[in-house]
Amino acid sequence: MDVWEKMVGEVRATIYVSGLVQGLGYRPFVYRLAKKYGLNGYVLNLGDAGVKIEVEGNEKIIKNFLRSLIEEKPSLAHYTDLRIDFKPSKFEFKDFKIEKSSIETSGGLSYPTPDLAICIDCVRDIFNPNTRFYLYPFTSCTNCGPRFTIIKELPYDRERTTMENFHFCPDCGKEYNDPFDRRFNAQTTCCSKCGPRYELRRNDGGLVDGDPIREAAELIDDGFIIAIKGIGGFHLSVDAYNKEAVNKLRVKRRKPQKPFAVMSSDLKEVRSLAHISELEEQMLNSLMAPIVILRKKEPFPLADNVSPQLHNIGVMLPYSGIHHLLFHYTNTKTLVMTSANNPDEPMIIENQEAFERMRNIADYFLVHNRRIYMRCDDSVIKIVDKEALPIRRSRGYAPTPLPIPLPINNNILAVGGEFMVTSCLIKKDKAFLSQHIGEVESLESIKFLEETVEHFIKILKIKSLDSVVIDLHPLFHTRKVAEKVAKRFKAPIFETQHHHSHLVSLMTENRIDLEDEILAITCDGVGYGVDGSLWGGEILLGGYRKFKRVASLEPQFMPGGDLSAIWYGRMLQGILYKVIEKRDLESFLKVNYSNAFKYGAKEVDIVFQQIEKRINTPLTTSTGRVLDALSCLLGVCFKRSYEGEGAMKLESLATKGDDSIPLPFNVKRLDNREILITSDAFSEVKALLQKGVSKEHLAASFQRGLAKGLAEMAIKIAKEKGIKFIGFSGGVAYNEAMTKIIRNEVEKEGLVFLRHRILPCGDGGLALGQAVLGATMFLIKDVRAR
């Protein structure tokens, strides 16, 4: 029966709204709607991030009210459930009010709002000398500002955020209580009279006199490094046009090559630096305001050491008041804005911690007195083959959930791998991925992961866990966090294979049915295989329940284990050892590639011994290691100074080349799977390189041959097995040329190509696959029980 048929005469409607409905002006929206229709009652926030509405009035009017509630909701609002209960009116309401929040729950599934970029109206207020927000950096309203990073618990009210100690002045209180003001019920409302303040300090702690923001901007113009506390943590900033300042930052940060993100004052400035598509412009201007990876213009006007040896650069626009004010005062139009943290440590959020850890890096500290409750790094988006693909899904996106296309009704926690870590909590049929955690290799990063997991458990009102899911790798530090949580909840721990998790993440995002299987080309740096070897260039046939390794790249020697992932000469030597005479290879490496070994030419002899005696020389099918070795062979990169460096620089080199050189990528059958041979292609590249063939052409042709070889293997197996879906996942899927080639080959054969669009294709999306695999274990039990 239609709900409207239940209403007769004067009625009372009790409405429970679940979804994304707190922290975005939803209660003021309901208030104005009720006033518009002349209804009495109330609206209030609930303890699980839902909203409760009760209205009394004529049935036809309530009918219109409910339809408007659905059709006219705020653009960011999202409903996961809308429960309506009708009873006869009691005529006890005399007006419509926003009532004090309740710890009652909606019975549905709700969640906090992500941090939102400052809106254009608030920017106008900041630069309007006739408002009390003039030049005030914390200006915000119901449509913008921090949410996730300041929320301590739910429901979302000022006293449960880090704004709790900032009490309204009369003017802010008046706007907060004005139903027709855009700051009506906006919890972050404040001004210079009652809100947080910035101050500028030297790295010895001394206070700098004057306007702190103006002074900081002038210091940036003078070449100093400024640590700036923002919404989700600290950034380190210098003038992106000042090569000496950028180099000083690199030396002090111990990041000699890693590309720095930049922030430009406006789109006009961005267009002077980089090529921008319509989609990239949309992403830059969105409320999420991520860093967007853009193709550089030539000649590149910024300092060439901002993004060395890369064809692209990460750019974002100002997303908070402090950014707009810095550009108001500074002479430069583009600033380096890189996260303030030591290698392998999380972003800094506390003032004192910043002084202690960054004193030898930053010259000055621009700090404020509002606490950041949850640190949250900038999100990063790359347009790959005309689709937006997250590299890092964090500020502006977390904790927005992903719907799961399966009948799941369990609480599952997954903790990711070890690099680019995010955690994932499944509640009912929604997966909540955390903000970016990063590399979990230090005590600080382990603590950050623990804090994040606990925060999500708290805000999602998780009372029990049915399982905790971890990667199969026995040495990942994320295990420690998982074991601690599992013990507390008395939940079983479930291990998943790394690349199967990638496959399931891809299936979940593309809403593939429970009974379907796909072929997933999963290419990355490393994943622990079920056979104990190091995988990373796999074609898996499987689904939510099981998988089979049906093809892979050729296993290659990885002399020294992880050392080969740092010093690329080792990996190159391991590959060429199979196809070149030892004496010739020894001479070739010692003469041309001594810089690719930690101890120079003499190390080549040691590596030969390791290979021949199989001393700490595991086999790996890693695509990442193959690309690292090729970047070394072509003289692009000899040593890794940041994750993915070799592959990224190789991709940049390849953008300048022609990919038409034929290279031998043959397929052989080994151990019940297809093997794509890569050694012969290396041998051919070496020979052509010595004949003077362009490095750019060789890089492009190798990428093409590798991608085409993987696609053709997958297509052949798909046709044999009757599979219609072929997907591409893993960190290598950020390579645009390889993604395009694989997609074209797959679609040319009439098959469906699956890709990531919502979650990172690298390990930042791994936790989703893990969590869904953990949840499907219960579905299997349910099926067996029936």
CSV table of C-alpha atoms in Angstrom, one decimal, residues 13 65 101 104 183 261 298 323 381 404 435 463 473 490 516 527 530 538 562 608 614 649 656 685 712 735 751 756 780:
chain,number,residue,atom,x,y,z
A,13,ALA,CA,4.1,11.8,10.8
A,65,PHE,CA,6.2,18.1,2.7
A,101,SER,CA,19.9,16.4,19.9
A,104,GLU,CA,18.2,7.9,20.3
A,183,ARG,CA,24.7,29.9,9.2
A,261,ALA,CA,52.0,19.0,-4.5
A,298,GLU,CA,56.3,23.2,-21.6
A,323,HIS,CA,44.7,29.5,1.9
A,381,ILE,CA,42.9,12.2,-8.1
A,404,ILE,CA,28.0,-3.3,-1.2
A,435,GLN,CA,41.0,8.4,5.4
A,463,LYS,CA,29.0,-2.9,19.4
A,473,HIS,CA,51.6,-11.5,4.5
A,490,LYS,CA,36.5,-11.7,20.7
A,516,ASP,CA,29.6,-14.1,-11.1
A,527,GLY,CA,51.7,-9.3,-2.7
A,530,VAL,CA,49.4,-18.5,-1.3
A,538,GLU,CA,48.8,-11.9,-11.9
A,562,ASP,CA,63.6,-5.9,-0.6
A,608,PHE,CA,75.9,-12.9,-9.0
A,614,ARG,CA,70.0,-18.6,-4.2
A,649,LYS,CA,59.5,8.2,-14.2
A,656,LYS,CA,57.4,11.4,-25.3
A,685,VAL,CA,65.7,-3.4,-25.3
A,712,GLU,CA,45.8,-11.2,-24.7
A,735,ASN,CA,49.6,4.0,-15.8
A,751,LEU,CA,34.1,-8.3,-23.3
A,756,HIS,CA,38.2,1.5,-10.4
A,780,ILE,CA,28.8,-19.0,2.4
